[in-house]
mmCIF file of C-alpha atoms in Angstrom:
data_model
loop_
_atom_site.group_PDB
_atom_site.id
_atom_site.type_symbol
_atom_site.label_atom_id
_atom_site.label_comp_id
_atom_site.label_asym_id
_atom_site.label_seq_id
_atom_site.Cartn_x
_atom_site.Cartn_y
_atom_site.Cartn_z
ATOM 1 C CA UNK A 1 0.000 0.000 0.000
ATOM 2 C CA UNK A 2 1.333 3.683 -1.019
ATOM 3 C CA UNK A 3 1.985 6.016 1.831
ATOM 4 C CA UNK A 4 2.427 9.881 2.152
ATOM 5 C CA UNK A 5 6.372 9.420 1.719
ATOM 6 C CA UNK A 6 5.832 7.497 -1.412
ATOM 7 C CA UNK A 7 4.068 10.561 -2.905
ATOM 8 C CA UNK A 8 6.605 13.074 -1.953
ATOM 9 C CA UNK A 9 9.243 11.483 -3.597
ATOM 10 C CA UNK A 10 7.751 11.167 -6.777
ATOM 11 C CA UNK A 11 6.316 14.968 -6.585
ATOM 12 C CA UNK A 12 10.174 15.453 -5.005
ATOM 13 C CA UNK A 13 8.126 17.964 -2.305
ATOM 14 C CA UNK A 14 8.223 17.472 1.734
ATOM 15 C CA UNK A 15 5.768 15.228 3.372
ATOM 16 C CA UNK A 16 4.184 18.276 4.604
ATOM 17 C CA UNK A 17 3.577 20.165 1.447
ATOM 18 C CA UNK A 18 1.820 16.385 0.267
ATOM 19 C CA UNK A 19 -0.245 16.666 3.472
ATOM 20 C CA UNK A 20 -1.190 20.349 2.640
ATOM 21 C CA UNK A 21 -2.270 19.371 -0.969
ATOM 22 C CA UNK A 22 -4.770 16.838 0.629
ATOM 23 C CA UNK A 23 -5.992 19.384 3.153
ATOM 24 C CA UNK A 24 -5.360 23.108 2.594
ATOM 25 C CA UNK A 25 -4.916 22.972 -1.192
ATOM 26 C CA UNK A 26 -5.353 26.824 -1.510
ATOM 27 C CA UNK A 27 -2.191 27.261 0.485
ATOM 28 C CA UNK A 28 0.128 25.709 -2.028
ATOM 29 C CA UNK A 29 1.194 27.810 -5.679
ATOM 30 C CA UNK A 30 -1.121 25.750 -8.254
ATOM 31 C CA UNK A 31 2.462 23.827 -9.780
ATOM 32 C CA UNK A 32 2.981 22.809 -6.623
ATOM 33 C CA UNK A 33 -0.534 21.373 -6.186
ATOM 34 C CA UNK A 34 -0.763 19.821 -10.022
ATOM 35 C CA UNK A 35 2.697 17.864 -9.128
ATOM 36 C CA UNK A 36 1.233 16.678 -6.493
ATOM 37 C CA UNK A 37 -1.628 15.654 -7.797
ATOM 38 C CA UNK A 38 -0.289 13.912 -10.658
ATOM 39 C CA UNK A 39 1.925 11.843 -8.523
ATOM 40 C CA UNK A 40 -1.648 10.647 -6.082
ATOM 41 C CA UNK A 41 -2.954 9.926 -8.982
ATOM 42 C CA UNK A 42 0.483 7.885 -10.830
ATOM 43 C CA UNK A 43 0.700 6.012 -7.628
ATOM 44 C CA UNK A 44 -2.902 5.431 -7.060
ATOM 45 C CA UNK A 45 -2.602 6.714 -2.853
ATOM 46 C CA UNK A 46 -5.869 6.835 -0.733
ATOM 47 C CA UNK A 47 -5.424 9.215 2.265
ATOM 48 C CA UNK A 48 -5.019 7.438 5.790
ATOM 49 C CA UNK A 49 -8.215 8.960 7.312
ATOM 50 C CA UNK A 50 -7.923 7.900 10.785
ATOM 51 C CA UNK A 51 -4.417 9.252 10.926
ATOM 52 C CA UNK A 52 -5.704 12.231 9.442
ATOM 53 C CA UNK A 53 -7.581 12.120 12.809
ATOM 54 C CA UNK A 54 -4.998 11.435 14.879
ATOM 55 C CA UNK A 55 -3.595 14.714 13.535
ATOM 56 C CA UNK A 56 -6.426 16.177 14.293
ATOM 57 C CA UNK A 57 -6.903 17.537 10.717
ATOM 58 C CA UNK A 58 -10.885 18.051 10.234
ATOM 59 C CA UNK A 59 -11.127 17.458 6.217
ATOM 60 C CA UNK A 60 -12.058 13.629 7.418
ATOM 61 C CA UNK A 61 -15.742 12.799 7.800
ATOM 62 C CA UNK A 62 -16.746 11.946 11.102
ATOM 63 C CA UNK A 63 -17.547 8.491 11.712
ATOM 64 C CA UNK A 64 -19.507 5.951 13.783
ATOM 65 C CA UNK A 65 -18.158 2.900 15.329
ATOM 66 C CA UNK A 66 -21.014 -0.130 15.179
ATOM 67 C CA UNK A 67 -20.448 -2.298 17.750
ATOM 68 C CA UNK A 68 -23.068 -5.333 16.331
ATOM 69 C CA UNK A 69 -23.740 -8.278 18.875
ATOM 70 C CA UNK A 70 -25.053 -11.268 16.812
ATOM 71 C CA UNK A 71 -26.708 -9.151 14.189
ATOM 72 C CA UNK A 72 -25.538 -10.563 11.412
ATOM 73 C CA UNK A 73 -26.453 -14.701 12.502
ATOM 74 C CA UNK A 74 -30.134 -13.485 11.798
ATOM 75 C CA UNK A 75 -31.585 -11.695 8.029
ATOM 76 C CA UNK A 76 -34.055 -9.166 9.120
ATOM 77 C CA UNK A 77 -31.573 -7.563 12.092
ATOM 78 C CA UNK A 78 -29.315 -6.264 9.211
ATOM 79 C CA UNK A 79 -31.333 -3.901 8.367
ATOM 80 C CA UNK A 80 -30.454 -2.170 11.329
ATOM 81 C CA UNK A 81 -26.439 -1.687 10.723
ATOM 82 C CA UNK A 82 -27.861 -0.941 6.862
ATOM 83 C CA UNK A 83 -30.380 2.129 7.916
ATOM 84 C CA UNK A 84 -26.526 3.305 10.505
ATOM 85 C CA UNK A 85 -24.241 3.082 6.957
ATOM 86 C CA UNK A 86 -27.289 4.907 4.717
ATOM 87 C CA UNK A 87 -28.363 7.741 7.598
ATOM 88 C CA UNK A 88 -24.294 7.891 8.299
ATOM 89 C CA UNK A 89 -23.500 8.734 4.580
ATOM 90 C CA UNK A 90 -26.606 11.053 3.902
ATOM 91 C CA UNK A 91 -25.532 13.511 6.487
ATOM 92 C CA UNK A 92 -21.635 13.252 5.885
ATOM 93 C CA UNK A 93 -20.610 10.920 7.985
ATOM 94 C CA UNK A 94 -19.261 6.891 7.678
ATOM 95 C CA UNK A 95 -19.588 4.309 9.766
ATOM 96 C CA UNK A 96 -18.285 0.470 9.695
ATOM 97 C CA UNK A 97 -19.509 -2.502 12.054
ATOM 98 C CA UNK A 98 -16.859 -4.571 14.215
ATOM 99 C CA UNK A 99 -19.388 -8.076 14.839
ATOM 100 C CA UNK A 100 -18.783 -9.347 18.034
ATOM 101 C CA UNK A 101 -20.304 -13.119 19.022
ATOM 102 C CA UNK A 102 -21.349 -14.163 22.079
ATOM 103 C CA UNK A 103 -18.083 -16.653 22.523
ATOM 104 C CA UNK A 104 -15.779 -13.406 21.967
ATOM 105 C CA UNK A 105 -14.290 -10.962 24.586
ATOM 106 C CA UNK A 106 -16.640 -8.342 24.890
ATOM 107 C CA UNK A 107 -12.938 -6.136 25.923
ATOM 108 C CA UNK A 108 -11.122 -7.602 22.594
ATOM 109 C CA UNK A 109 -13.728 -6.388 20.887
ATOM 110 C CA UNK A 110 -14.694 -2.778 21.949
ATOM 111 C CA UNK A 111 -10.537 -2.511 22.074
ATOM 112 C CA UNK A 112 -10.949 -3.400 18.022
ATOM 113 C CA UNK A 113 -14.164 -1.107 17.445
ATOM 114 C CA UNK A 114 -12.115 1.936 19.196
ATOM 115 C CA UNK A 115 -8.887 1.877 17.618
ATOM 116 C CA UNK A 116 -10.349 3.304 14.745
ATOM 117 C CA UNK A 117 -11.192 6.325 16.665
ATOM 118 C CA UNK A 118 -14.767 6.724 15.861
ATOM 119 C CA UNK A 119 -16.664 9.560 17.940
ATOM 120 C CA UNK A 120 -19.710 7.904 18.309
ATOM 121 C CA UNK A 121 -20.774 4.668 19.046
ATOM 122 C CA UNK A 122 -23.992 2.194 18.179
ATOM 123 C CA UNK A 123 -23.897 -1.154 20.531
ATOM 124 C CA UNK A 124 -26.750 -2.816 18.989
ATOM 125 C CA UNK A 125 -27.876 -6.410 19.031
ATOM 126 C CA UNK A 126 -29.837 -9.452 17.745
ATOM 127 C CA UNK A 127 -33.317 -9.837 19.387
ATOM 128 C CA UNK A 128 -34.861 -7.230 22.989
ATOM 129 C CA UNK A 129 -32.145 -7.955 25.151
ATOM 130 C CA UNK A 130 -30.531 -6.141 27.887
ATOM 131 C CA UNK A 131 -26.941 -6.002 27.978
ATOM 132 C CA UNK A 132 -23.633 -5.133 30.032
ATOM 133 C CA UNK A 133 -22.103 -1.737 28.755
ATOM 134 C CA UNK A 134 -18.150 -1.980 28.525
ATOM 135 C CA UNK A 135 -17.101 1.421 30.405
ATOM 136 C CA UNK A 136 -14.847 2.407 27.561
ATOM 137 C CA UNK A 137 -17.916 2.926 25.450
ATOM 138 C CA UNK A 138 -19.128 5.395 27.814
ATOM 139 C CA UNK A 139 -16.138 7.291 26.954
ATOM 140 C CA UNK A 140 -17.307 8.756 23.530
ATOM 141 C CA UNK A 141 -21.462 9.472 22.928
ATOM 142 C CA UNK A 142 -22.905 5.862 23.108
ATOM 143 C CA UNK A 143 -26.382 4.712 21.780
ATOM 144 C CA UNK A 144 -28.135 1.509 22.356
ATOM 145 C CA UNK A 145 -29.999 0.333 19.244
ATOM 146 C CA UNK A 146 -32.480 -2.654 19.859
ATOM 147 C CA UNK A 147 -31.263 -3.112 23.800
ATOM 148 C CA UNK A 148 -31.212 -2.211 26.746
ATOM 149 C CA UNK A 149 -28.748 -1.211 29.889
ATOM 150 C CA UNK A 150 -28.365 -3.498 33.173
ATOM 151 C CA UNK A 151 -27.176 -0.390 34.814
ATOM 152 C CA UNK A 152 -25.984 2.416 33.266
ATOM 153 C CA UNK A 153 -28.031 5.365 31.745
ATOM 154 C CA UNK A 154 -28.112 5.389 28.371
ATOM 155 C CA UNK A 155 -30.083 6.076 25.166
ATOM 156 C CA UNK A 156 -31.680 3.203 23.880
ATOM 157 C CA UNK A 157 -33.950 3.192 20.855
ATOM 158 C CA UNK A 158 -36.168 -0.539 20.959
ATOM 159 C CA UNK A 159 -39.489 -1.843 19.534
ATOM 160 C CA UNK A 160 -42.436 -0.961 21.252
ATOM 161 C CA UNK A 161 -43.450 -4.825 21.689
ATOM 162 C CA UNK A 162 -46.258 -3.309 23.820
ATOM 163 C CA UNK A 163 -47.809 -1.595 21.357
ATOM 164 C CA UNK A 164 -47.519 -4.203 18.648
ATOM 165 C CA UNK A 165 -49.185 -6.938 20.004
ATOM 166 C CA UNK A 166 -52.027 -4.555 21.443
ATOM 167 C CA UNK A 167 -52.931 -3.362 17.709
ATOM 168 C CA UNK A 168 -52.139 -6.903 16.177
ATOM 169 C CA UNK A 169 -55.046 -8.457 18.898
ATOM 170 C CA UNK A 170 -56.971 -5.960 19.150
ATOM 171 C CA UNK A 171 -57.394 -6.618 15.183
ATOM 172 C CA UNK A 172 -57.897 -10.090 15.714
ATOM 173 C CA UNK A 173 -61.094 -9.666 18.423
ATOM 174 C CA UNK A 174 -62.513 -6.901 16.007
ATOM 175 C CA UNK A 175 -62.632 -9.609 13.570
ATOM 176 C CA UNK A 176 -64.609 -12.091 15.748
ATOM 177 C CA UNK A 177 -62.144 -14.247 17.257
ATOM 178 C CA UNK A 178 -62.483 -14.640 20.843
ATOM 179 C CA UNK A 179 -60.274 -18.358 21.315
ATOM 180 C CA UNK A 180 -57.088 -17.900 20.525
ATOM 181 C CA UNK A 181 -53.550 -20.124 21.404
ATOM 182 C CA UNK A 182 -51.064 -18.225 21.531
ATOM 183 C CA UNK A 183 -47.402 -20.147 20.801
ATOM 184 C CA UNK A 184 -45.254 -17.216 22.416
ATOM 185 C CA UNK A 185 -41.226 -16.839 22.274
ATOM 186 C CA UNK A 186 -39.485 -18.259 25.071
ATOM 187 C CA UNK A 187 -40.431 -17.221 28.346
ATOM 188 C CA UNK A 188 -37.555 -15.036 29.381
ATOM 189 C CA UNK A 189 -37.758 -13.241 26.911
ATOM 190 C CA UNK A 190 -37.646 -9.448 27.583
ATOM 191 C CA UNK A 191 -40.199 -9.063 24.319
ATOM 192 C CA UNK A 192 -42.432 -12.422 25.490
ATOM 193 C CA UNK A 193 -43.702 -9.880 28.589
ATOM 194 C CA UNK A 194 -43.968 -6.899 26.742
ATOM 195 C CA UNK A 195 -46.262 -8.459 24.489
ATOM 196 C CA UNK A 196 -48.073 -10.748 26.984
ATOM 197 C CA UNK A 197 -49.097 -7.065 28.297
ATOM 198 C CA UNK A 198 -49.957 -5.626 25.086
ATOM 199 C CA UNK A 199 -52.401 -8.864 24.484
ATOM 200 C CA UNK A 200 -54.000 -8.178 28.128
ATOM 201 C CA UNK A 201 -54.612 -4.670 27.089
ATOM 202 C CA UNK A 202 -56.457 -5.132 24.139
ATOM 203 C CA UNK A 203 -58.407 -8.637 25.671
ATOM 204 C CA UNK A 204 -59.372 -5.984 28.565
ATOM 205 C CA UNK A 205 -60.852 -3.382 26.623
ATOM 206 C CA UNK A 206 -62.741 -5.728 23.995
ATOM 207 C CA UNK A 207 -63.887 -7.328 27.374
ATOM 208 C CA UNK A 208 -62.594 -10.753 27.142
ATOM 209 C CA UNK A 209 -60.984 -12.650 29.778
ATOM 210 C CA UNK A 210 -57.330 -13.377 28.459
ATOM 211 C CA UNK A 211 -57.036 -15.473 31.285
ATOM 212 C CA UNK A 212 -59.172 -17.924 29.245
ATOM 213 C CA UNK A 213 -56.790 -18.188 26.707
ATOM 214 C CA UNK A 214 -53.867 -21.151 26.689
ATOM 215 C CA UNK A 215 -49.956 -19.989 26.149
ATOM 216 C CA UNK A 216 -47.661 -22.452 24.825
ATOM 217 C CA UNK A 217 -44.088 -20.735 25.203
ATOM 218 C CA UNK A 218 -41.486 -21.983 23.078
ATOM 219 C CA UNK A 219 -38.000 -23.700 24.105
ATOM 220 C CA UNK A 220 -34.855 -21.495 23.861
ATOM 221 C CA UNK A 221 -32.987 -22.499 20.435
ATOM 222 C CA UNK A 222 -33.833 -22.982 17.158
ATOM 223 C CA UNK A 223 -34.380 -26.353 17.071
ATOM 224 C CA UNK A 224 -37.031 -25.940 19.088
ATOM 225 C CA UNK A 225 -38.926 -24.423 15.890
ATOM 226 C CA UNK A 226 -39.689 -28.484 15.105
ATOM 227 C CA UNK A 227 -41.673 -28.702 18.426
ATOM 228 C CA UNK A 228 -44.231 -26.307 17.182
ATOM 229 C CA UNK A 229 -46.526 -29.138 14.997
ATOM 230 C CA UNK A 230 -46.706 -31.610 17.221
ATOM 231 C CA UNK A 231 -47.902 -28.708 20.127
ATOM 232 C CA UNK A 232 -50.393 -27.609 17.657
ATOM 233 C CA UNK A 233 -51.899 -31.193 16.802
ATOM 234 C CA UNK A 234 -52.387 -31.260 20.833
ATOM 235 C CA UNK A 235 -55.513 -28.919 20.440
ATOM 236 C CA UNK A 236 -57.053 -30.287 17.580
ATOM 237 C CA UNK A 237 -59.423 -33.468 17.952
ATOM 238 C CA UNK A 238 -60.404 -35.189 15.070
ATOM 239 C CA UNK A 239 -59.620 -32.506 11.953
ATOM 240 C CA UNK A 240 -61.340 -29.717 14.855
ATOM 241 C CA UNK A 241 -59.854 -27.071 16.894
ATOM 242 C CA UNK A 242 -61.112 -25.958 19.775
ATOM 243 C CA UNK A 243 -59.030 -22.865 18.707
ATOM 244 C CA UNK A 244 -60.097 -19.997 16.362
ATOM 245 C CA UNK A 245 -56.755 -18.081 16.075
ATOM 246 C CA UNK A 246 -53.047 -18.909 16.692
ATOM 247 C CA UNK A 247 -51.060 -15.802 18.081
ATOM 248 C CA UNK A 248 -47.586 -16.244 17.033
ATOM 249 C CA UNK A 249 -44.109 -14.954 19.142
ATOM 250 C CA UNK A 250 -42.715 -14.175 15.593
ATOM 251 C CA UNK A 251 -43.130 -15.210 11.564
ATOM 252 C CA UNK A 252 -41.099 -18.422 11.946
ATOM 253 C CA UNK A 253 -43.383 -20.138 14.474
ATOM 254 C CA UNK A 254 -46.572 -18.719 11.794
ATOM 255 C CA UNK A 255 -45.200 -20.926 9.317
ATOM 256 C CA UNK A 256 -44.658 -23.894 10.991
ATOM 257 C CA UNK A 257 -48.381 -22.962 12.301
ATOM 258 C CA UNK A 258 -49.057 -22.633 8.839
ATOM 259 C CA UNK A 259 -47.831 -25.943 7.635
ATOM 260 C CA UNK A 260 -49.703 -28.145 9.918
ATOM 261 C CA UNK A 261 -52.761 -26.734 9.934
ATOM 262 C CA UNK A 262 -53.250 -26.678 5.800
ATOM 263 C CA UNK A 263 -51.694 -30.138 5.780
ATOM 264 C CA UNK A 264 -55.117 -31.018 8.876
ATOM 265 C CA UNK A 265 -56.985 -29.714 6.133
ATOM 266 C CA UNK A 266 -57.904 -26.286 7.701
ATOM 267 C CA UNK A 267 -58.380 -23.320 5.891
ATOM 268 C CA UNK A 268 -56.739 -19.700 6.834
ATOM 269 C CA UNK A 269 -58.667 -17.961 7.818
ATOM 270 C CA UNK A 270 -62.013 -19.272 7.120
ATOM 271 C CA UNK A 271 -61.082 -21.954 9.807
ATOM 272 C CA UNK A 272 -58.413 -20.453 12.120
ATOM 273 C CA UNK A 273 -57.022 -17.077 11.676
ATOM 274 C CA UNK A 274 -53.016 -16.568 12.139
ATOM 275 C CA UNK A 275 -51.427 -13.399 13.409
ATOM 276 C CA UNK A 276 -47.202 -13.256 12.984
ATOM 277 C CA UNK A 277 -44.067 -10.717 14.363
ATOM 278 C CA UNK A 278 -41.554 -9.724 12.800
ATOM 279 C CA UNK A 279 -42.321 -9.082 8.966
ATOM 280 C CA UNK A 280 -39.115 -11.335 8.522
ATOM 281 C CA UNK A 281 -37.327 -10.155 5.781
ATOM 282 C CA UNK A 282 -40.665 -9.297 3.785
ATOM 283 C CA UNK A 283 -41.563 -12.561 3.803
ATOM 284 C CA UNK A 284 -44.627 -12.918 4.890
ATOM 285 C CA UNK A 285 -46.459 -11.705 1.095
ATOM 286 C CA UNK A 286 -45.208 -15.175 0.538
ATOM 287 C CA UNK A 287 -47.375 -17.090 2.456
ATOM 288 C CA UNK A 288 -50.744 -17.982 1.256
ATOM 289 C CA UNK A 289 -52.563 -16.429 2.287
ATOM 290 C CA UNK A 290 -50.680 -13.665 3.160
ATOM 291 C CA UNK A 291 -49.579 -13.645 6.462
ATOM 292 C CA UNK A 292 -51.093 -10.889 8.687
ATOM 293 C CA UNK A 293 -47.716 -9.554 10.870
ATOM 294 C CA UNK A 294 -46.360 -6.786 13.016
ATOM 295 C CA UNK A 295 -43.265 -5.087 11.692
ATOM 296 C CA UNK A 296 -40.287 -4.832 13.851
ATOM 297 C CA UNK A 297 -39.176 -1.236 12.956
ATOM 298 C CA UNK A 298 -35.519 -2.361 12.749
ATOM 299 C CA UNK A 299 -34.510 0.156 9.984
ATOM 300 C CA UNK A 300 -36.267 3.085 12.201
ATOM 301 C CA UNK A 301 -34.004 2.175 15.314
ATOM 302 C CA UNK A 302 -31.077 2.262 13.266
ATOM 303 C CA UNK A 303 -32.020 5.615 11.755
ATOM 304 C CA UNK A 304 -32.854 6.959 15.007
ATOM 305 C CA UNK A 305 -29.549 5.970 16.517
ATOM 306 C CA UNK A 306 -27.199 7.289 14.251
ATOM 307 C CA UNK A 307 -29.438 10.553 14.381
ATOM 308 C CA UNK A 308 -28.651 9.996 17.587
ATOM 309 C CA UNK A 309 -25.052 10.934 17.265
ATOM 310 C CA UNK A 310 -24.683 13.203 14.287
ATOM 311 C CA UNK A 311 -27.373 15.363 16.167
ATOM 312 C CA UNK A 312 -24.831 15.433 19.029
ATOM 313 C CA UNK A 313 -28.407 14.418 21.138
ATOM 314 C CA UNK A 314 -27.737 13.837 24.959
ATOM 315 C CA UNK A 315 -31.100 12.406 26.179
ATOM 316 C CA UNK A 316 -30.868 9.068 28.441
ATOM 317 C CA UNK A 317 -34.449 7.927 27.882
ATOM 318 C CA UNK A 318 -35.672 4.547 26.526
ATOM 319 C CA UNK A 319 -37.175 5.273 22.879
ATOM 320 C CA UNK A 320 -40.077 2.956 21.876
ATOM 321 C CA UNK A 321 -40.240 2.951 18.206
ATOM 322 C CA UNK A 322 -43.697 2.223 16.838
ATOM 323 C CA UNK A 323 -44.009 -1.634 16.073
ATOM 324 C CA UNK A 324 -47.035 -1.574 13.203
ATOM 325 C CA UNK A 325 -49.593 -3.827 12.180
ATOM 326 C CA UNK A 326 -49.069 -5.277 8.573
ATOM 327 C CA UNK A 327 -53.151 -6.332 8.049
ATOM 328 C CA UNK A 328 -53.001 -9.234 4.972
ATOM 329 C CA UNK A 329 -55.730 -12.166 4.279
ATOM 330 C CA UNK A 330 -54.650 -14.273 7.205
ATOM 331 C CA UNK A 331 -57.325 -12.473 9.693
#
């Protein structure tokens, strides 16, 4: 790779005139600059930019360190680190993603995402968790972006879980059904609770008891996906369901809810209506019928976070971003 010194000599100038014609071009005579020029160009040199900014030269765009915690082991979570790189670059800035796993150092890692002196920071991660913040993040402006804090205050922009499963119910008792099973996430889940209280809202003021109702809550891991047919089957009785609805933790449990109920022979929604979360990666237009869905406003947290920073915003509070309801044929 071509460095600063490799231009000067070809140009036959000082390092410091080079670094002037990348900088303050208007304080050089215009031979100077050409020769210069010519030999960047000759040589093909790209500018160091995070030297530049340990020179403290301000020509470099400001940038913002990602620090992504299993975001890229699942499709539709991307779309946060995508809406940080295209908000970054509209307003001037860059940004690049250091992935960290849950097997890595978590001080390895932030160690990594700083020494490319970024001056802001994004900690985001896969799935409503809350997480551990290293202390050296604290020392530049520091965003959540899909978590929360054990302890420390800090802005955190997450989906308001609440508020999506109130207007995805309330939907399905304004459509008639009043017997739903609802095959929730895992248990611990912070999002299983917020969403549990959502359903209570809605149940309450359509004045049905959700007490009435029967949870199934899922297994923690992905295999556990394959349990989901054969804890269906359990409420059906000879091709019948004492079920009218199935209220699904997220879109991958709606098709596996899907699958076994066409293959019983029961129609959606004529027999049993299915409601989904997550809008997985636009999927669920695919489904037939369409699958009716919440969207997880991933690509709004991201925006709002790197707002976040360029704004220079210093607010601690917990920002629920609206969850909506994506209304197809499956209600």
């Amino acid at each position: 790779m071509t460095s600063l010194k490799d231009v000067a000599n070809l140009a036959n100038v000082s390092i410091m005139t080079v670094s002037r014609a990348l900088n303050s071009p208007e304080q050089l005579r215009p031979e100077t600059l050409a020769r210069v020029q010519a030999a960047i160009a000759k040589i093909n040199y790209v500018p160091d930019f995070y030297a530049k900014k340990i020179r403290g030269a301000h020509t470099s765009p400001r940038t913002i360190g990602v620090l992504a915690l299993d975001t890229v082991t699942t499709p539709f979570s991307v779309e946060i680190t995508l809406s940080i790189e295209e908000t970054a670059r509209a307003h001037g800035w860059n940004s690049y993603v250091v992935n960290m796993f849950s097997k890595d150092s978590p001080e390895t890692m932030v160690d990594l995402l700083l020494s490319h002196r970024p001056d802001g920071i994004i900690y985001t991660t896969m799935g409503l968790r809350q997480v551990p913040i290293p202390v050296k993040l604290l020392t530049l402006p520091c965003v959540l972006a899909n978590c929360e804090s054990h302890d420390e205050s800090v802005a955190s922009y997450i989906p308001d879980d609440e508020q999506g499963q109130y207007t995805a119910v309330k939907a399905m008792l304004a459509a008639g059904y009043k017997r739903p099973l609802c095959m929730h996430l895992p248990e611990k889940h912070l999002a299983t609770s917020r969403r549990h209280q959502g359903l209570e809202r809605a149940c309450i003021e359509a004045g049905v008891d959700p007490g009435m109702f029967k949870y199934i809550y899922m297994e923690a891991g992905d295999e556990h996906y394959r349990d989901i047919p054969a804890q269906l089957l359990k409420h059906i009785r000879q091709g019948k369901p004492w079920f009218d609805a199935v209220i699904c933790g997220n879109d991958r449990i709606a098709f596996m809810v899907y699958q076994t109920l066409l293959t019983e022979g029961l129609r959606i929604p004529h027999d049993v209506a299915v409601i989904g979360y997550d809008n997985m990666v636009s999927i669920g237009d695919l489904f037939i019928p369409p699958l009716s869905t919440v969207q997880l406003p991933h690509y709004e947290i991201g925006r709002l976070s790197a707002l976040h920073i360029i704004n220079q915003q210093t607010h601690k509070n917990t920002i629920k971003v609206e969850s909506p309801l994506l209304l197809r044929e499956s209600i």
